[in-house]
Amino acid sequence: MKVFLVYVRDENFCRLLPKELDRSNSGKGRIKVMGFPPLGIQTLAPVLRQHGHRVRMFDTCHPQMQAEHIAQAVAEERPDVIALSFLSTTTYPAVKSLAQRLKLGAPQIPIIVGGAFATMNSDRILGDCPAIDCVGVGEGEELLPDYLSNLADPGSVAGLVWRNGGEIVENVLRPLIGDLNQFPYPDRTSLPIDFIESLPLDVPAVLSLDKFCTMQTSRGCPYACIYCDIPSLARGKWRYRSSEHVLGEMQQLNDMGYRSIYLTDDHFLLNRKRISEVCRGIIERRLQFQWGCEGRVDAVAVDQLPLMKKANCNFLAFGVEAGTQKVLDRLNKKQTLKQVEHAVSEAKRHGIARVHGFFVIGSPGETEEDILASFRFAARLKLDTFGFNRLCVYRGTPLWQEYIDRGIIDDARDWDKWFKCSDIDPSVLSSERVNRRRMKGYALLFARRIFGRPIRTYKLLRIFGRHMKKSDILKLLWSPFRRRTLTRKPDLPARMIELGLEEPERGAVSTM
Ligand code: B12
Ligand code: SF4
């Protein structure tokens, strides 16, 4: 069968590399993009080929892979199935409009969608968008080939949610894949796109012009932070590929010339032994790339950090989240400030070049003083970079359920939205106050950095300065103080819209 695999992007998180930065040679017909590769479709393509299917991939970050081009390719090549892949709530409107367009041109070709948001909202999507014929819930490696073999009998495909006439049918849940080592490595060559190691921000922040890709060595996370839907997506399990399988892929990437790899694992740092095996393998094989990953501070196998450094790990991102224990506990983060300090200082002591801290502000119960405490805490830590985002709530998280229980969110009407907590929750400071505190906090943090650690700050700016214009570095430094304009702004819950409220009724709804 012929299958079109289309990755639909959130355009806030990718950019074409500006011409003036495009110094190295790309192959003929290839473009350069600052962003993350579409690992979902790159993973599924070779699996489908192994089953004997022909696959064509599209990624909407490519200027020649926009809705009209995909529609034209559908008309010319008449694939048997169109599979749309996307990650988050923010991309759903684009997926819907693409599905409608493709369906209009080729009503007989089935359209199946999958990915994190689709998994959490399968029945709602089918109820909402007639152009989409079915949703694949969860991992696609076994589900998609099964679906292709049973196009005439969708009822037999575990994990499929589909439309039987007017009725939405949810088949039995497909079990999680037991052995993640059984699949071929992702296809990173068929798309005519070279991804550049960069921060996908509104200012082009290119970190290196090295060949860059992402890789996933494990899936899931056993924790239950209230704002995260990974535990629900991965059913509370952490599953991993063997170190040999991971090293095989790393060897391939190394031989293909990749020199920068980002591990998109939800929690890479969970298993000491595995980290050790992977790192030793990288060292023994003399693999050339630099790599980075994310993880929890309490899991850092401190004794592995020297080995990680030796194995060319140059970036570590920690979910720090807050600088007060009160807020950490409210978020059910199950970590202490002491653990944060320890992990960050050990990572720096062992020479990890860039240690990043993810923070959230505007959490339930957080005061202005708590926000400032987070900035002060960040200033004390030896972090190289940090991001302070306002806490958001997505369907599938414990916080979403809490908001339903508190009467803030109406699941039936709000399911396809995402919210900044400060816009909807009366127990959260108003967005205006959060933003004001953030500006103050950033000013404090920058001042402490520049005057307290001038050499480190200079070195860091030099990393950015290698590929960025001075004016862009200034813009980047200034960006925390500017208002960001997202293509799709967060919504308000149906209840607030109905009542004509632009702010939650602070004090009127009970807090938990
Ligand atoms: C890397 C990453 C990013 C990267 C972007 C990656 C990219 N390609 O553009 C960056 C940092 C830019 C990013 C940004 C954002 N992200 Co993000 N991201 C991730 C992360 C950590 C890994 C994604 C990944 O590489 N997975 C590996 C591949 C192999 O998995 P996959 O794509 O899911 O594909 C598998 C299945 O889903 C399925 N599948 C996929 N497509 C299809 C299609 C069909 C037809 C079928 C049957 C199956 C199928 O099969 C694949 C193999 O099993 C995930 C967490 C996660 N575990 O998924 C969060 C995650 C997807 N992101 C999330 C969010 C919220 C965002 C942002 C909105 C954050 C923000 N507010 O700024 C933005 C918007 C992203 C967007 N829409 O493009 C949430 C989504 C929650 C939700 N309900 O919406 C997640 C789940 C994280 C979380 N903790 O909640 N993200
Ligand atoms: S935020 Fe991180 S630690 Fe918390 S549940 Fe999600 S993946 Fe796990």
Coordinates of C-alpha atoms and ligand atoms in Angstrom, one line a residue:
M1 CA 0.0 0.0 0.0
K2 CA 1.0 3.6 -0.4
V3 CA 0.9 5.7 2.7
F4 CA 1.4 9.4 3.2
L5 CA 2.9 10.2 6.6
V6 CA 2.4 13.9 7.3
Y7 CA 3.9 15.7 10.4
V8 CA 1.8 18.8 11.2
R9 CA 3.8 21.5 12.9
D10 CA 3.2 24.2 15.4
E11 CA 4.8 27.1 13.5
N12 CA 5.9 28.8 16.7
F13 CA 8.5 26.1 17.1
C14 CA 10.4 26.0 13.8
R15 CA 11.9 28.5 11.4
L16 CA 13.8 28.4 8.2
L17 CA 17.5 29.1 8.8
P18 CA 18.0 32.7 7.8
K19 CA 20.1 33.0 4.6
E20 CA 22.9 34.9 6.3
L21 CA 23.5 32.0 8.8
D22 CA 23.4 29.4 6.1
R23 CA 27.1 28.9 5.8
S24 CA 27.6 25.2 5.4
N25 CA 26.5 23.1 2.4
S26 CA 23.2 21.3 2.4
G27 CA 22.6 18.6 -0.2
K28 CA 20.8 19.5 -3.4
G29 CA 17.2 20.4 -2.9
R30 CA 17.5 20.3 0.8
I31 CA 16.5 23.1 3.1
K32 CA 17.7 24.0 6.6
V33 CA 15.3 24.4 9.5
M34 CA 15.8 25.5 13.0
G35 CA 13.7 23.1 15.0
F36 CA 13.2 19.5 16.0
P37 CA 12.9 16.7 13.5
P38 CA 9.5 15.0 13.2
L39 CA 10.6 11.9 15.1
G40 CA 7.1 10.3 15.2
I41 CA 6.9 9.9 11.4
Q42 CA 10.6 9.2 11.1
T43 CA 10.0 6.3 13.5
L44 CA 7.0 5.0 11.7
A45 CA 8.2 5.2 8.1
P46 CA 10.8 2.4 8.2
V47 CA 8.4 0.2 10.2
L48 CA 5.8 0.5 7.5
R49 CA 8.3 -0.2 4.8
Q50 CA 9.4 -3.3 6.7
H51 CA 5.7 -4.4 6.3
G52 CA 6.0 -3.9 2.6
H53 CA 4.3 -0.5 2.3
R54 CA 5.5 2.4 0.3
V55 CA 5.8 5.6 2.3
R56 CA 6.1 9.3 1.4
M57 CA 6.8 11.7 4.3
F58 CA 5.8 15.3 4.6
D59 CA 6.7 17.9 7.2
T60 CA 4.8 21.2 7.2
C61 CA 7.9 23.1 8.2
H62 CA 9.0 22.8 4.6
P63 CA 7.7 25.6 2.4
Q64 CA 6.9 23.1 -0.4
M65 CA 5.0 20.8 2.0
Q66 CA 2.1 23.1 2.8
A67 CA -1.6 22.0 2.6
E68 CA -1.8 22.9 -1.1
H69 CA 1.3 20.8 -2.0
I70 CA 0.1 17.8 0.0
A71 CA -3.3 18.1 -1.5
Q72 CA -1.7 18.2 -5.0
A73 CA 0.5 15.1 -4.2
V74 CA -2.6 13.3 -2.9
A75 CA -4.4 14.1 -6.2
E76 CA -1.4 12.9 -8.3
E77 CA -0.3 9.8 -6.3
R78 CA -3.6 8.6 -4.8
P79 CA -2.2 7.1 -1.6
D80 CA -4.3 4.3 0.0
V81 CA -4.1 6.0 3.4
I82 CA -3.2 9.4 4.8
A83 CA -1.7 9.4 8.3
L84 CA -1.5 12.7 10.1
S85 CA 0.9 13.0 13.0
F86 CA 1.0 15.9 15.5
L87 CA 2.1 16.4 19.1
S88 CA 0.0 18.9 21.0
T89 CA -3.3 20.8 21.5
T90 CA -1.7 23.8 19.9
T91 CA -1.5 22.1 16.5
Y92 CA -5.0 20.6 16.4
P93 CA -6.6 23.5 14.5
A94 CA -4.0 23.1 11.7
V95 CA -4.6 19.3 11.6
K96 CA -8.3 19.8 11.3
S97 CA -8.0 22.3 8.5
L98 CA -5.5 20.1 6.6
A99 CA -7.7 17.0 7.0
Q100 CA -10.7 19.0 5.7
R101 CA -8.8 20.2 2.7
L102 CA -7.5 16.7 1.9
K103 CA -10.8 15.1 2.4
L104 CA -12.5 17.5 0.0
G105 CA -10.0 16.6 -2.8
A106 CA -10.1 12.8 -2.1
P107 CA -13.1 11.8 -0.1
Q108 CA -12.4 8.0 -0.5
I109 CA -9.0 8.1 1.0
P110 CA -9.1 7.3 4.7
I111 CA -7.4 9.8 7.1
I112 CA -6.0 8.5 10.3
V113 CA -4.4 10.8 13.0
G114 CA -2.1 10.0 15.9
G115 CA 0.3 11.5 18.4
A116 CA 0.1 12.7 22.0
F117 CA -3.0 15.0 21.7
A118 CA -4.8 12.6 19.5
T119 CA -4.2 9.8 22.0
M120 CA -5.8 11.8 24.8
N121 CA -8.7 13.0 22.8
S122 CA -9.6 10.3 20.2
D123 CA -13.4 10.2 20.6
R124 CA -13.7 14.0 20.8
I125 CA -11.7 14.5 17.6
L126 CA -13.9 12.1 15.7
G127 CA -17.0 13.8 17.1
D128 CA -15.6 17.2 16.1
C129 CA -14.0 16.6 12.7
P130 CA -15.9 14.5 10.1
A131 CA -12.9 14.7 7.7
I132 CA -10.9 12.5 10.1
D133 CA -11.9 8.9 9.8
C134 CA -10.1 7.3 12.7
V135 CA -7.6 7.9 15.5
G136 CA -4.7 5.6 16.5
V137 CA -4.4 5.7 20.2
G138 CA -0.8 5.4 21.6
E139 CA 2.2 4.0 19.9
G140 CA 2.0 3.5 16.1
E141 CA 4.6 0.9 15.4
E142 CA 2.2 -2.0 15.7
L143 CA -1.1 -0.2 15.4
L144 CA -0.5 1.4 12.0
P145 CA 0.6 -1.8 10.1
D146 CA -2.4 -3.6 11.8
Y147 CA -4.7 -0.9 10.6
L148 CA -3.3 -1.0 7.0
S149 CA -3.8 -4.8 7.0
N150 CA -7.4 -4.4 8.2
L151 CA -8.8 -1.4 6.3
A152 CA -12.0 -3.3 5.6
D153 CA -12.3 -4.5 9.2
P154 CA -11.4 -1.6 11.5
G155 CA -13.2 -3.2 14.4
S156 CA -10.4 -5.7 14.7
V157 CA -7.6 -3.2 15.2
A158 CA -6.8 -2.8 18.9
G159 CA -6.2 0.9 19.8
L160 CA -8.3 2.2 17.0
V161 CA -11.1 4.7 17.5
W162 CA -13.2 4.9 14.4
R163 CA -16.5 5.8 12.9
N164 CA -19.1 3.1 12.1
G165 CA -21.7 5.1 10.3
G166 CA -22.8 7.7 12.7
E167 CA -21.4 5.8 15.8
I168 CA -17.9 6.4 17.3
V169 CA -16.4 3.1 18.2
E170 CA -13.6 2.7 20.7
N171 CA -11.8 -0.6 20.1
V172 CA -10.0 -2.3 23.0
L173 CA -6.9 -0.5 24.2
R174 CA -3.7 -1.8 22.5
P175 CA -1.2 -3.0 25.1
L176 CA 2.0 -1.0 25.4
I177 CA 4.8 -2.4 23.2
G178 CA 6.8 -4.9 25.2
D179 CA 10.0 -4.9 23.3
L180 CA 11.2 -1.5 22.0
N181 CA 14.3 -3.2 20.5
Q182 CA 12.4 -4.9 17.7
F183 CA 12.1 -1.9 15.3
P184 CA 14.3 -0.5 12.6
Y185 CA 16.0 2.8 13.4
P186 CA 14.2 6.0 12.3
D187 CA 14.4 7.3 8.8
R188 CA 16.2 10.6 9.0
T189 CA 17.1 11.0 5.3
S190 CA 14.0 10.8 3.2
L191 CA 12.7 14.2 4.1
P192 CA 14.7 16.9 2.2
I193 CA 15.3 18.8 5.4
D194 CA 18.5 19.3 7.5
F195 CA 17.7 20.3 11.1
I196 CA 19.9 22.9 12.7
E197 CA 20.8 22.7 16.4
S198 CA 19.0 25.7 17.7
L199 CA 16.6 27.1 20.3
P200 CA 13.2 27.3 18.6
L201 CA 12.5 30.8 19.8
D202 CA 11.2 33.9 18.1
V203 CA 14.8 35.1 17.7
P204 CA 17.0 32.8 15.6
A205 CA 19.2 31.2 18.2
V206 CA 21.5 28.8 16.4
L207 CA 23.7 26.7 18.7
S208 CA 25.7 25.0 16.1
L209 CA 25.7 24.3 12.4
D210 CA 26.5 20.6 13.1
K211 CA 24.2 18.0 11.7
F212 CA 21.5 17.7 14.3
C213 CA 18.8 15.1 15.1
T214 CA 16.7 13.8 18.0
M215 CA 16.5 10.3 19.3
Q216 CA 14.3 8.5 21.8
T217 CA 15.9 5.8 24.0
S218 CA 13.1 5.3 26.5
R219 CA 9.4 6.1 26.9
G220 CA 7.4 7.4 29.8
C221 CA 8.0 8.4 33.4
P222 CA 6.7 6.9 36.7
Y223 CA 6.1 10.2 38.4
A224 CA 2.8 12.2 38.5
C225 CA 3.4 15.9 38.4
I226 CA 0.0 17.6 38.2
Y227 CA 0.7 19.5 35.0
C228 CA 2.1 16.6 32.9
D229 CA 0.3 14.1 30.7
I230 CA 3.2 11.8 30.2
P231 CA 2.1 9.4 33.0
S232 CA -1.3 9.1 31.4
L233 CA 0.1 8.7 27.9
A234 CA 2.7 6.1 29.0
R235 CA 0.3 4.6 31.5
G236 CA 2.7 5.3 34.4
K237 CA 5.4 3.0 33.0
W238 CA 9.0 3.7 32.0
R239 CA 10.1 1.4 29.2
Y240 CA 13.5 1.5 27.6
R241 CA 15.5 0.2 24.7
S242 CA 18.6 -1.8 25.6
S243 CA 21.9 0.0 25.6
E244 CA 23.1 -2.1 22.7
H245 CA 20.1 -1.1 20.6
V246 CA 20.6 2.5 21.5
L247 CA 24.3 2.3 20.8
G248 CA 23.6 0.7 17.4
E249 CA 21.5 3.8 16.4
M250 CA 24.1 6.1 17.8
Q251 CA 26.8 4.4 15.8
Q252 CA 24.6 4.8 12.7
L253 CA 24.0 8.5 13.4
N254 CA 27.7 9.0 14.0
D255 CA 28.6 7.4 10.7
M256 CA 26.0 9.5 9.0
G257 CA 27.8 12.6 10.2
Y258 CA 25.5 13.7 13.0
R259 CA 27.4 15.7 15.5
S260 CA 24.7 16.9 17.8
I261 CA 21.9 14.7 19.2
Y262 CA 19.1 15.6 21.6
L263 CA 17.4 12.8 23.5
T264 CA 13.7 13.5 23.7
D265 CA 13.2 10.8 26.4
D266 CA 10.7 12.0 29.1
H267 CA 13.2 11.0 31.7
F268 CA 16.6 9.8 30.4
L269 CA 18.3 9.9 33.8
L270 CA 16.2 7.2 35.5
N271 CA 18.5 4.2 35.4
R272 CA 22.1 4.4 36.5
K273 CA 23.2 1.2 34.9
R274 CA 21.8 2.0 31.6
I275 CA 23.4 5.5 31.5
S276 CA 26.7 3.9 32.4
E277 CA 26.4 1.3 29.6
V278 CA 25.4 3.9 27.0
C279 CA 28.2 6.3 28.0
R280 CA 30.8 3.6 28.1
G281 CA 29.7 2.5 24.6
I282 CA 30.0 6.0 23.3
I283 CA 33.5 6.3 24.7
E284 CA 34.7 2.9 23.6
R285 CA 33.3 3.4 20.0
R286 CA 34.8 6.9 20.0
L287 CA 31.6 8.4 18.8
Q288 CA 32.0 12.0 17.8
F289 CA 28.8 13.7 18.5
Q290 CA 27.8 15.9 21.5
W291 CA 24.5 15.1 23.1
G292 CA 22.0 16.5 25.6
C293 CA 19.0 15.2 27.5
E294 CA 16.4 16.0 30.1
G295 CA 15.7 14.5 33.5
R296 CA 14.7 14.9 37.1
V297 CA 17.1 16.3 39.7
D298 CA 16.5 13.5 42.2
A299 CA 17.4 10.8 39.7
V300 CA 20.8 12.1 38.7
A301 CA 23.1 9.3 39.3
V302 CA 25.8 11.6 40.5
D303 CA 28.5 9.0 40.0
Q304 CA 27.5 8.9 36.3
L305 CA 28.0 12.6 35.6
P306 CA 31.8 12.3 35.0
L307 CA 31.1 9.4 32.6
M308 CA 28.4 11.4 30.9
K309 CA 30.8 14.3 30.4
K310 CA 33.5 12.0 29.1
A311 CA 30.9 10.6 26.7
N312 CA 30.4 14.1 25.3
C313 CA 27.2 15.1 27.0
N314 CA 27.2 18.8 26.7
F315 CA 23.6 19.7 27.7
L316 CA 21.5 18.7 30.7
A317 CA 18.0 20.1 31.3
F318 CA 16.4 19.8 34.7
G319 CA 12.8 20.3 35.6
V320 CA 13.4 22.6 38.5
E321 CA 10.0 24.2 38.3
A322 CA 10.0 26.4 41.5
G323 CA 12.2 27.9 44.2
T324 CA 9.9 27.2 47.1
Q325 CA 9.1 23.8 48.6
K326 CA 5.5 24.9 49.0
V327 CA 5.0 25.2 45.2
L328 CA 7.0 22.1 44.4
D329 CA 4.7 20.1 46.7
R330 CA 1.6 21.7 45.2
L331 CA 2.8 20.6 41.8
N332 CA 3.4 17.1 43.2
K333 CA 6.9 17.3 41.9
K334 CA 8.3 15.0 44.6
Q335 CA 11.7 16.8 44.8
T336 CA 13.4 19.1 47.2
L337 CA 15.2 22.3 46.7
K338 CA 18.3 20.6 48.2
Q339 CA 18.1 18.0 45.5
V340 CA 17.9 20.7 42.8
E341 CA 21.0 22.5 44.2
H342 CA 22.9 19.2 44.4
A343 CA 22.1 18.1 40.9
V344 CA 22.9 21.4 39.3
S345 CA 26.1 22.0 41.1
E346 CA 27.3 18.4 40.5
A347 CA 26.5 18.7 36.8
K348 CA 28.6 21.9 36.6
R349 CA 31.3 20.5 38.8
H350 CA 31.7 17.6 36.4
G351 CA 32.0 19.9 33.5
I352 CA 28.6 19.6 31.6
A353 CA 28.9 22.7 29.4
R354 CA 25.2 23.9 29.5
V355 CA 22.9 23.1 32.4
H356 CA 19.4 24.4 31.8
G357 CA 16.6 24.8 34.4
F358 CA 12.9 24.7 33.4
F359 CA 10.8 26.8 35.7
V360 CA 7.1 27.5 35.8
I361 CA 5.4 30.5 37.4
G362 CA 1.8 31.3 38.0
S363 CA 1.1 28.0 39.8
P364 CA -1.9 27.5 42.1
G365 CA -1.3 29.1 45.5
E366 CA 1.9 30.8 44.4
T367 CA 2.4 34.3 45.7
E368 CA 4.4 37.2 44.2
E369 CA 7.0 36.6 46.9
D370 CA 7.2 32.9 45.9
I371 CA 7.8 33.9 42.3
L372 CA 10.6 36.2 43.3
A373 CA 12.0 33.4 45.5
S374 CA 12.1 31.2 42.4
F375 CA 14.2 33.8 40.6
R376 CA 16.4 34.3 43.6
F377 CA 16.8 30.5 43.8
A378 CA 17.7 30.4 40.0
A379 CA 20.3 33.2 40.6
R380 CA 21.9 31.1 43.3
L381 CA 22.0 27.9 41.2
K382 CA 24.9 27.4 38.8
L383 CA 22.5 27.1 35.9
D384 CA 23.8 28.4 32.5
T385 CA 20.4 29.0 31.0
F386 CA 16.8 29.0 32.3
G387 CA 13.3 29.5 31.1
F388 CA 10.4 30.7 33.2
N389 CA 7.1 29.9 31.6
R390 CA 3.6 30.5 32.9
L391 CA 2.1 27.2 34.0
C392 CA -0.3 25.8 31.4
V393 CA -2.9 23.1 31.7
Y394 CA -3.6 20.4 29.1
R395 CA -6.3 17.8 28.9
G396 CA -5.1 14.5 30.3
T397 CA -3.2 16.0 33.3
P398 CA -4.3 15.7 36.9
L399 CA -4.6 19.5 37.0
W400 CA -7.1 19.4 34.2
Q401 CA -9.2 17.0 36.2
E402 CA -8.9 19.2 39.3
Y403 CA -10.2 22.2 37.3
I404 CA -13.2 20.1 36.1
D405 CA -13.9 19.1 39.7
R406 CA -13.6 22.8 40.8
G407 CA -16.0 23.9 38.1
I408 CA -13.4 25.9 36.1
I409 CA -13.2 23.7 33.1
D410 CA -16.1 22.0 31.3
D411 CA -14.6 19.0 29.7
A412 CA -17.3 18.6 27.1
R413 CA -16.8 22.2 25.7
D414 CA -13.2 22.9 26.6
W415 CA -11.5 19.6 25.6
D416 CA -9.6 21.1 22.6
K417 CA -8.3 24.1 24.4
W418 CA -5.2 24.8 26.6
F419 CA -5.0 27.4 29.3
K420 CA -2.5 29.5 31.2
C421 CA -3.5 28.8 34.8
S422 CA -3.2 32.5 35.6
D423 CA -6.0 33.2 33.0
I424 CA -8.5 30.8 34.6
D425 CA -7.7 29.8 38.1
P426 CA -8.7 32.2 40.9
S427 CA -6.1 30.6 43.2
V428 CA -3.4 31.8 40.8
L429 CA -2.1 35.4 40.6
S430 CA -3.5 37.3 37.6
S431 CA -1.5 37.1 34.4
E432 CA -0.7 40.7 34.6
R433 CA 0.9 40.3 38.1
V434 CA 2.7 37.1 37.1
N435 CA 4.2 38.9 34.0
R436 CA 5.2 41.9 36.1
R437 CA 6.9 39.7 38.6
R438 CA 8.6 37.8 35.8
M439 CA 10.1 41.0 34.3
K440 CA 11.4 42.0 37.7
G441 CA 12.7 38.5 38.3
Y442 CA 14.5 38.4 35.0
A443 CA 16.1 41.8 35.7
L444 CA 17.3 40.5 39.0
L445 CA 18.6 37.3 37.5
F446 CA 20.4 39.0 34.6
A447 CA 22.0 41.5 36.9
R448 CA 23.3 38.8 39.3
R449 CA 24.6 36.9 36.3
I450 CA 26.4 39.7 34.6
F451 CA 27.9 41.2 37.8
G452 CA 28.3 38.0 39.8
R453 CA 29.6 35.6 37.1
P454 CA 30.9 37.8 34.3
I455 CA 33.3 35.2 32.8
R456 CA 30.7 32.4 32.6
T457 CA 28.2 34.9 31.1
Y458 CA 30.7 36.0 28.6
K459 CA 31.5 32.4 27.6
L460 CA 27.8 31.6 27.2
L461 CA 27.2 34.6 25.1
R462 CA 30.2 33.5 22.9
I463 CA 28.4 30.2 22.3
F464 CA 25.4 32.1 21.0
G465 CA 27.6 34.6 19.3
R466 CA 29.3 32.0 17.0
H467 CA 26.3 31.9 14.7
M468 CA 24.2 34.8 15.6
K469 CA 24.3 38.5 14.7
K470 CA 25.0 40.8 17.6
S471 CA 21.6 42.4 17.1
D472 CA 20.0 39.0 17.4
I473 CA 21.8 38.3 20.6
L474 CA 20.6 41.6 22.0
K475 CA 17.1 40.7 20.9
L476 CA 17.3 37.3 22.5
L477 CA 18.5 38.9 25.8
W478 CA 15.7 41.4 25.6
S479 CA 13.0 38.8 24.7
P480 CA 12.0 37.9 28.3
F481 CA 11.0 41.5 28.7
R482 CA 8.9 41.5 25.5
R483 CA 5.4 40.2 25.0
R484 CA 5.5 37.0 22.9
T485 CA 2.9 36.8 20.2
L486 CA 1.9 33.2 19.6
T487 CA 0.0 32.3 16.5
R488 CA -2.6 30.5 18.6
K489 CA -3.3 32.3 21.9
P490 CA -4.6 30.4 24.9
D491 CA -8.3 30.3 25.1
L492 CA -10.7 30.9 28.0
P493 CA -13.0 28.2 29.3
A494 CA -16.5 28.0 28.0
R495 CA -17.9 29.0 31.4
M496 CA -15.9 32.2 31.6
I497 CA -16.9 33.1 28.0
E498 CA -20.5 32.4 28.8
L499 CA -20.4 34.7 31.9
G500 CA -18.5 37.4 29.9
L501 CA -15.5 37.1 32.2
E502 CA -12.0 38.0 31.1
E503 CA -10.5 37.2 34.5
P504 CA -11.5 34.3 36.8
E505 CA -13.7 35.3 39.7
R506 CA -10.9 35.5 42.3
G507 CA -12.3 34.4 45.6
A508 CA -15.6 33.0 44.2
V509 CA -14.5 29.5 43.3
S510 CA -13.0 27.2 46.0
T511 CA -9.3 26.3 45.8
M512 CA -8.0 22.9 46.7
Ligands
B12_1 C1 10.4 16.9 21.7 C2 9.1 17.5 22.1 C3 8.9 18.8 21.7 C4 9.8 19.6 20.7 C5 9.2 19.5 19.3 C6 9.3 18.2 18.6 C7 9.0 18.4 17.2 N1 9.1 17.4 16.4 O1 8.6 19.4 16.7 C8 9.5 21.1 21.2 C9 10.5 21.4 22.3 C10 9.7 22.1 20.1 C11 8.1 20.9 21.7 C12 7.2 21.9 21.7 C13 6.0 21.8 22.3 N2 5.5 20.8 23.0 CO1 6.4 19.1 23.2 N3 7.1 17.4 23.4 C14 8.2 16.9 23.0 C15 8.4 15.5 23.6 C16 9.3 15.6 24.8 C17 8.9 14.4 22.7 C18 8.2 14.2 21.3 C19 8.9 13.1 20.6 O2 9.9 13.3 20.0 N4 8.5 11.9 20.8 C20 9.0 10.7 20.2 C21 8.1 10.2 19.0 C22 8.7 8.9 18.5 O3 6.9 10.0 19.6 P1 5.5 10.6 18.9 O4 5.7 11.7 18.0 O5 4.5 10.7 20.0 O6 5.1 9.3 18.0 C23 4.6 8.1 18.5 C24 3.1 8.0 18.8 O7 2.6 9.2 19.2 C25 2.5 7.4 17.5 N5 2.1 8.3 16.4 C26 2.7 9.5 16.1 N6 2.1 10.0 15.0 C27 1.1 9.1 14.6 C28 0.2 9.1 13.6 C29 -0.6 8.0 13.4 C30 -1.6 8.0 12.3 C31 -0.6 7.0 14.4 C32 -1.5 5.8 14.3 C33 0.3 7.0 15.4 C34 1.2 8.0 15.5 O8 3.6 6.6 17.0 C35 4.9 7.1 17.3 C36 5.7 6.0 17.7 O9 5.2 5.2 18.7 C37 6.9 15.2 24.0 C38 6.7 14.2 25.1 C39 6.4 12.8 24.5 N7 6.8 11.8 25.2 O10 5.8 12.7 23.4 C40 6.4 16.6 24.3 C41 4.9 16.9 24.2 C42 4.4 16.2 23.0 N8 4.9 18.3 24.0 C43 3.9 18.9 24.6 C44 3.6 20.3 24.5 C45 2.5 20.8 25.4 C46 4.4 21.1 23.7 C47 4.1 22.6 23.5 C48 2.7 23.1 23.2 C49 4.8 23.3 24.6 C50 4.5 24.8 24.8 N9 3.5 25.3 25.4 O11 5.3 25.6 24.3 C51 5.0 22.9 22.2 C52 4.2 22.7 20.9 C53 4.7 21.6 20.0 C54 4.1 21.3 18.7 N10 2.9 21.1 18.5 O12 4.9 21.3 17.7 C55 3.0 17.9 25.3 C56 1.7 17.7 24.6 C57 0.5 17.7 25.5 C58 -0.8 18.0 24.9 N11 -1.8 17.3 25.3 O13 -0.9 18.8 24.0 C59 4.0 16.7 25.5 C60 3.2 15.3 25.5 C61 4.8 16.9 26.7 C62 4.1 16.9 28.1 N12 4.8 16.6 29.1 O14 2.9 17.0 28.2 N13 7.9 19.6 22.1
SF4_2 S1 7.1 16.5 34.4 FE1 8.7 15.1 34.1 S2 8.9 14.1 36.1 FE2 6.9 15.0 36.1 S3 5.5 13.4 35.4 FE3 6.1 14.6 33.6 S4 7.9 13.6 32.7 FE4 7.6 12.8 34.8

